[in-house]
Short mmCIF file of C-alpha atoms and ligand atoms in Angstrom, two decimals:
data_model
loop_
_atom_site.label_atom_id
_atom_site.label_comp_id
_atom_site.label_asym_id
_atom_site.label_seq_id
_atom_site.Cartn_x
_atom_site.Cartn_y
_atom_site.Cartn_z
CA MET N 155 -0.60 -8.54 -19.82
CA THR N 156 0.06 -12.07 -19.45
CA ASP N 157 -2.08 -12.52 -16.50
CA SER N 158 -5.04 -10.76 -15.18
CA ASN N 159 -5.75 -9.02 -12.09
CA ALA N 160 -9.01 -10.87 -11.39
CA GLU N 161 -7.97 -12.11 -7.96
CA GLN N 162 -6.78 -8.88 -6.83
CA ILE N 163 -10.18 -7.24 -7.97
CA GLU N 164 -11.91 -9.76 -6.05
CA TYR N 165 -9.68 -9.48 -2.89
CA TRP N 166 -10.13 -5.45 -2.71
CA ASN N 167 -13.78 -5.72 -3.34
CA GLY N 168 -14.30 -8.46 -0.61
CA ALA N 169 -13.83 -8.54 3.06
CA ALA N 170 -10.12 -6.77 2.84
CA GLY N 171 -11.54 -3.90 0.80
CA GLU N 172 -14.44 -3.39 3.41
CA ARG N 173 -12.10 -3.92 6.26
CA TRP N 174 -9.69 -1.08 4.83
CA ALA N 175 -12.93 0.97 4.06
CA ALA N 176 -14.13 0.54 7.84
CA PHE N 177 -10.94 1.50 9.48
CA GLN N 178 -9.52 4.18 7.41
CA PRO N 179 -9.07 6.64 10.55
CA VAL N 180 -7.33 3.81 12.35
CA LEU N 181 -5.25 3.08 9.50
CA ASP N 182 -4.39 6.38 8.47
CA ARG N 183 -3.11 6.74 12.17
CA ALA N 184 -1.15 3.85 11.88
CA LEU N 185 0.54 5.04 8.39
CA ALA N 186 1.15 8.76 9.36
CA ALA N 187 4.78 8.57 9.49
CA ILE N 188 5.19 6.91 6.20
CA SER N 189 2.53 9.15 4.54
CA ASP N 190 4.22 12.36 5.42
CA ALA N 191 7.50 10.66 4.21
CA VAL N 192 6.23 9.57 0.82
CA LEU N 193 4.23 13.08 0.28
CA ALA N 194 7.52 15.05 1.10
CA PHE N 195 9.40 12.66 -1.29
CA ALA N 196 6.92 12.93 -4.25
CA ALA N 197 7.07 16.92 -3.46
CA GLY N 198 3.86 17.49 -5.47
CA ARG N 199 3.90 21.22 -6.47
CA PRO N 200 1.18 23.89 -7.36
CA GLY N 201 -0.46 23.68 -10.92
CA GLU N 202 0.81 19.66 -11.32
CA ARG N 203 -1.33 16.97 -12.73
CA VAL N 204 -1.37 13.92 -10.38
CA LEU N 205 -2.54 10.26 -10.64
CA ASP N 206 -2.62 8.52 -7.20
CA ILE N 207 -2.51 4.73 -8.14
CA GLY N 208 -4.30 2.28 -5.79
CA CYS N 209 -5.63 5.55 -3.88
CA GLY N 210 -7.88 3.39 -1.67
CA THR N 211 -9.83 5.42 0.77
CA GLY N 212 -8.35 8.67 -0.59
CA THR N 213 -6.21 10.16 2.11
CA THR N 214 -2.74 10.78 0.01
CA THR N 215 -5.24 11.85 -2.77
CA TYR N 216 -6.59 14.72 -0.72
CA ALA N 217 -3.37 15.37 0.42
CA LEU N 218 -1.95 15.93 -3.04
CA ALA N 219 -4.96 18.04 -3.96
CA LYS N 220 -3.66 20.35 -1.31
CA ALA N 221 -0.43 20.28 -2.54
CA VAL N 222 -1.17 21.17 -6.15
CA GLY N 223 -3.72 23.63 -5.26
CA PRO N 224 -6.76 24.72 -7.59
CA SER N 225 -4.42 25.26 -10.43
CA GLY N 226 -3.49 21.54 -10.36
CA SER N 227 -5.70 18.47 -10.55
CA VAL N 228 -5.49 15.18 -8.93
CA THR N 229 -7.10 11.72 -9.77
CA GLY N 230 -7.40 8.52 -7.65
CA VAL N 231 -7.60 5.57 -9.39
CA ASP N 232 -8.57 2.19 -7.38
CA ILE N 233 -10.40 -1.06 -8.23
CA SER N 234 -11.94 -1.30 -4.93
CA ARG N 235 -15.38 -0.20 -4.76
CA PRO N 236 -15.82 -0.16 -1.31
CA MET N 237 -12.59 2.05 -0.57
CA LEU N 238 -13.50 4.28 -3.38
CA ALA N 239 -17.15 4.90 -1.87
CA VAL N 240 -15.32 6.28 1.32
CA ALA N 241 -12.80 8.34 -0.60
CA ARG N 242 -15.55 9.94 -2.43
CA ALA N 243 -17.70 10.65 0.54
CA ARG N 244 -14.74 12.28 2.41
CA GLY N 245 -14.43 15.55 0.31
CA VAL N 246 -14.82 17.49 -2.93
CA GLY N 247 -12.36 18.66 -5.69
CA VAL N 248 -10.68 15.21 -6.64
CA ASN N 249 -11.75 12.72 -9.06
CA PHE N 250 -11.99 9.34 -8.02
CA ARG N 251 -12.07 6.73 -10.86
CA GLU N 252 -12.70 2.96 -10.46
CA ALA N 253 -10.09 1.37 -12.94
CA ASP N 254 -7.23 -1.27 -13.11
CA ALA N 255 -4.42 0.98 -13.32
CA SER N 256 -2.50 -1.75 -14.94
CA THR N 257 -4.41 -1.99 -18.02
CA ARG N 258 -6.35 1.33 -18.25
CA LEU N 259 -5.07 4.04 -20.79
CA PHE N 260 -4.60 7.30 -19.27
CA HIS N 261 -3.83 10.73 -20.99
CA PRO N 262 -0.04 11.03 -21.28
CA THR N 263 -0.44 14.42 -19.32
CA HIS N 264 0.65 13.64 -15.89
CA ASP N 265 3.48 15.16 -13.90
CA LEU N 266 3.56 12.83 -11.14
CA LEU N 267 2.43 9.32 -10.68
CA PHE N 268 2.07 8.83 -7.08
CA SER N 269 1.35 5.75 -4.64
CA ARG N 270 1.21 4.86 -1.19
CA PHE N 271 1.34 1.00 -1.07
CA GLY N 272 -0.92 0.64 -4.15
CA VAL N 273 1.26 -0.69 -6.89
CA MET N 274 2.56 -4.19 -5.54
CA PHE N 275 -0.58 -6.11 -6.49
CA PHE N 276 0.03 -6.05 -10.29
CA ALA N 277 -0.29 -9.71 -11.86
CA ASP N 278 2.29 -8.33 -14.58
CA PRO N 279 4.24 -5.75 -12.74
CA LEU N 280 6.36 -5.06 -15.96
CA ALA N 281 3.39 -4.59 -18.25
CA ALA N 282 1.69 -2.34 -15.56
CA PHE N 283 4.51 0.12 -15.00
CA ALA N 284 5.00 0.10 -18.83
CA ASN N 285 1.33 1.28 -18.94
CA LEU N 286 1.40 3.81 -16.60
CA HIS N 287 4.80 5.23 -18.29
CA LYS N 288 2.43 6.29 -20.90
CA ALA N 289 0.29 8.48 -18.32
CA LEU N 290 3.45 10.78 -17.76
CA SER N 291 4.20 13.89 -19.54
CA PRO N 292 7.83 13.79 -21.07
CA HIS N 293 8.92 15.21 -17.94
CA GLY N 294 6.94 13.47 -15.65
CA ARG N 295 8.06 11.58 -12.45
CA LEU N 296 7.15 8.50 -10.44
CA ALA N 297 6.88 8.30 -6.91
CA PHE N 298 5.83 5.92 -4.50
CA VAL N 299 6.32 3.86 -1.23
CA CYS N 300 6.20 -0.10 -0.76
CA TRP N 301 7.29 -2.63 2.12
CA ARG N 302 10.87 -3.97 2.34
CA ASP N 303 10.93 -7.67 3.29
CA VAL N 304 8.33 -8.85 5.69
CA LYS N 305 11.28 -9.97 8.12
CA GLU N 306 12.34 -6.36 8.61
CA ASN N 307 8.75 -5.27 9.37
CA PRO N 308 7.88 -6.59 12.89
CA TRP N 309 4.65 -4.71 13.02
CA ALA N 310 3.46 -7.48 10.42
CA SER N 311 5.77 -10.35 11.25
CA ALA N 312 5.63 -10.57 15.17
CA PRO N 313 1.86 -11.03 15.31
CA ILE N 314 1.86 -13.90 12.81
CA ALA N 315 4.83 -15.61 14.42
CA ALA N 316 3.05 -15.54 17.84
CA ALA N 317 -0.32 -16.75 16.34
CA ARG N 318 1.44 -19.53 14.18
CA PRO N 319 0.42 -22.57 16.30
CA LEU N 320 -3.33 -21.61 16.40
CA LEU N 321 -3.21 -21.10 12.62
CA PRO N 322 -4.21 -23.25 10.08
CA PRO N 323 -1.42 -24.66 8.00
CA GLN N 324 -0.38 -21.72 5.71
CA GLU N 325 0.46 -22.34 1.98
CA PRO N 326 4.05 -21.20 1.31
CA VAL N 327 4.00 -17.61 0.01
CA ASP N 328 5.94 -16.91 -3.37
CA PRO N 329 7.78 -13.75 -2.52
CA LEU N 330 7.27 -12.58 -6.10
CA ALA N 331 3.43 -13.02 -6.05
CA PRO N 332 1.47 -9.99 -6.14
CA GLY N 333 1.34 -8.69 -2.47
CA PRO N 334 2.41 -6.37 0.09
CA TYR N 335 6.01 -7.61 -0.30
CA ALA N 336 6.17 -7.98 -3.90
CA PHE N 337 9.09 -5.34 -4.37
CA ALA N 338 11.07 -6.34 -1.26
CA ASP N 339 13.89 -7.12 -3.59
CA ASP N 340 14.94 -3.81 -4.92
CA ALA N 341 17.25 -5.28 -7.47
CA ARG N 342 14.26 -6.74 -8.90
CA LEU N 343 12.13 -3.30 -8.50
CA ARG N 344 14.98 -1.73 -10.52
CA ARG N 345 14.98 -3.96 -13.31
CA ILE N 346 11.11 -3.82 -13.74
CA LEU N 347 11.09 -0.20 -13.80
CA SER N 348 14.18 0.26 -16.19
CA ASP N 349 12.69 -2.28 -18.58
CA ALA N 350 9.26 -0.45 -18.49
CA GLY N 351 10.96 2.74 -19.63
CA TYR N 352 11.68 4.62 -16.69
CA ARG N 353 15.32 6.65 -15.92
CA ASP N 354 17.07 8.19 -13.00
CA ILE N 355 15.55 5.43 -10.69
CA ARG N 356 16.25 5.78 -6.94
CA ILE N 357 15.21 3.30 -4.48
CA ASP N 358 15.87 4.78 -0.83
CA LYS N 359 15.33 3.11 2.48
CA LEU N 360 12.71 4.60 4.65
CA ASP N 361 13.06 3.46 8.32
CA THR N 362 10.32 4.62 10.45
CA THR N 363 7.53 3.15 12.94
CA MET N 364 4.06 1.89 12.23
CA HIS N 365 1.63 3.36 15.06
CA MET N 366 -0.45 -0.07 16.26
CA GLY N 367 -2.30 1.71 18.81
CA GLU N 368 -2.24 3.16 22.30
CA GLY N 369 -1.81 0.08 24.03
CA VAL N 370 -1.54 -3.79 22.96
CA ASP N 371 -5.26 -4.55 22.95
CA GLU N 372 -5.60 -2.05 20.34
CA ALA N 373 -2.62 -2.99 18.43
CA ALA N 374 -3.62 -6.82 18.56
CA GLU N 375 -6.95 -5.55 16.79
CA GLN N 376 -4.99 -3.90 14.46
CA ALA N 377 -3.08 -6.80 13.64
CA LEU N 378 -6.23 -8.96 13.07
CA ARG N 379 -7.40 -6.24 10.50
CA VAL N 380 -4.47 -5.52 8.30
CA GLY N 381 -1.27 -7.28 7.56
CA PRO N 382 -0.24 -10.86 6.93
CA LEU N 383 -2.26 -12.23 10.47
CA SER N 384 -5.55 -10.67 9.15
CA ARG N 385 -5.17 -12.83 5.77
CA ALA N 386 -3.99 -15.93 7.65
CA ALA N 387 -6.86 -15.63 10.30
CA ALA N 388 -9.68 -14.75 8.01
CA GLY N 389 -12.80 -17.08 8.72
CA LEU N 390 -11.44 -18.47 12.04
CA ASP N 391 -13.82 -19.13 14.76
CA ASP N 392 -14.47 -16.85 17.86
CA ALA N 393 -12.55 -18.89 20.34
CA THR N 394 -9.69 -19.22 18.17
CA LEU N 395 -9.51 -15.55 17.35
CA ASP N 396 -9.73 -14.83 21.09
CA ARG N 397 -6.67 -17.11 21.87
CA ILE N 398 -4.61 -15.56 19.02
CA ARG N 399 -5.63 -12.15 20.51
CA THR N 400 -3.92 -13.26 23.72
CA VAL N 401 -0.65 -14.33 22.10
CA VAL N 402 -0.45 -11.22 19.93
CA ARG N 403 -1.14 -9.02 22.79
CA GLU N 404 2.14 -10.43 24.38
CA ALA N 405 4.08 -10.65 21.39
CA LEU N 406 3.45 -6.92 20.94
CA LYS N 407 4.47 -5.67 24.29
CA PRO N 408 8.25 -5.30 23.83
CA PHE N 409 7.21 -2.58 21.37
CA ALA N 410 5.59 -0.23 23.72
CA THR N 411 6.87 3.44 23.44
CA SER N 412 5.87 6.54 25.23
CA ALA N 413 3.60 7.24 21.98
CA GLY N 414 2.00 3.75 22.29
CA ILE N 415 2.69 0.39 20.43
CA SER N 416 5.15 1.24 17.37
CA PRO N 417 7.14 -1.65 15.95
CA ALA N 418 9.75 -0.75 13.07
CA ALA N 419 8.48 -0.17 9.74
CA ALA N 420 10.75 -0.85 6.75
CA CYS N 421 10.09 0.67 3.22
CA TRP N 422 11.49 1.77 -0.01
CA LEU N 423 10.86 5.03 -1.13
CA VAL N 424 11.08 4.65 -5.06
CA GLY N 425 11.38 7.63 -7.36
CA ALA N 426 12.00 7.71 -11.32
CA ARG N 427 11.50 9.98 -14.21
CA ALA N 428 9.69 9.48 -17.71
C1 SAM C 887 -2.56 -1.55 0.66
S1 SAM C 887 -4.05 -0.86 -0.20
C2 SAM C 887 -3.17 1.01 0.07
C3 SAM C 887 -4.49 1.87 -0.23
C4 SAM C 887 -3.99 3.58 -0.21
N1 SAM C 887 -2.96 3.73 -1.00
C5 SAM C 887 -3.54 3.71 1.38
O1 SAM C 887 -2.24 3.89 1.43
O2 SAM C 887 -4.37 3.73 2.33
C6 SAM C 887 -3.70 -1.02 -1.64
C7 SAM C 887 -4.72 -0.39 -2.90
O3 SAM C 887 -4.26 -0.69 -4.20
C8 SAM C 887 -5.29 -1.02 -4.88
N2 SAM C 887 -5.05 -1.81 -5.91
C9 SAM C 887 -4.63 -3.07 -6.26
N3 SAM C 887 -4.27 -3.38 -7.58
C10 SAM C 887 -4.90 -2.50 -8.09
C11 SAM C 887 -4.83 -1.89 -9.61
N4 SAM C 887 -4.60 -3.08 -10.44
N5 SAM C 887 -5.19 -0.89 -10.10
C12 SAM C 887 -5.90 -0.03 -9.29
N6 SAM C 887 -5.78 -0.18 -7.68
C13 SAM C 887 -5.06 -1.24 -7.29
C14 SAM C 887 -6.42 -1.88 -4.10
O4 SAM C 887 -7.83 -1.88 -4.17
C15 SAM C 887 -6.11 -0.96 -2.44
O5 SAM C 887 -6.82 -0.08 -2.51
#
């Protein structure tokens, strides 16, 4: 490792981790279409040994446990204590481990390394994926979902664009820095995985939707809890937050469908072999 993940460990054990922990059902509903797609892509089979990297509150960990059945095993790994506490309280039959997946040494016995949005936060992604490669059995595979460019994700870009005049000046974002959009550039991602020792790399587009709520009130609340607006608006006073809610509701109206407020969500489905 050339850098440490201290900043991310602090972030996911602070307000962000508490928010994800508190809103687990809301977030799971928002991410349901993506979840189904990445679980089908990963195709966990009975008897397999699986690691769920950055498992958060454990939704995909329990889904994987169901897929591998009693003859298989699933371990969820995360750095966030509040999210792991929710994960552990939700069921039995799954191991959860508090660990930094980029440096923790795992037994080289896993058939599947899986992640739903948990692998874009490594300070040194090449070193992290090389470390994770050592957790795979010789025939093991990697399967995860990550975001494409924020501009292709109006669920994230529309609320912050609408709120920008009400936000404090924002630092320019380094597109390669650890964060949700760190792997937007698929050529870079392919290079990292290849240099980390993976082969048969495939990076497929997943174009789906993010369910933000039944109506714009609920959707605006969600935008303030998860995504770039939630980060930018952290710590603002109540009056400013109310004004932000008003403009965000307006910005989300065009995304109303018969199924609720469902803007486009643009992801990569990433697969590779050991
Ligand atoms: C966007 S959340 C996704 C959580 C969960 N996979 C889900 O889809 O609900 C990212 C997760 O990655 C975890 N994470 C970030 N860096 C990590 C690391 N180095 N090792 C393990 N987990 C990490 C965070 O704590 C957080 O739970």
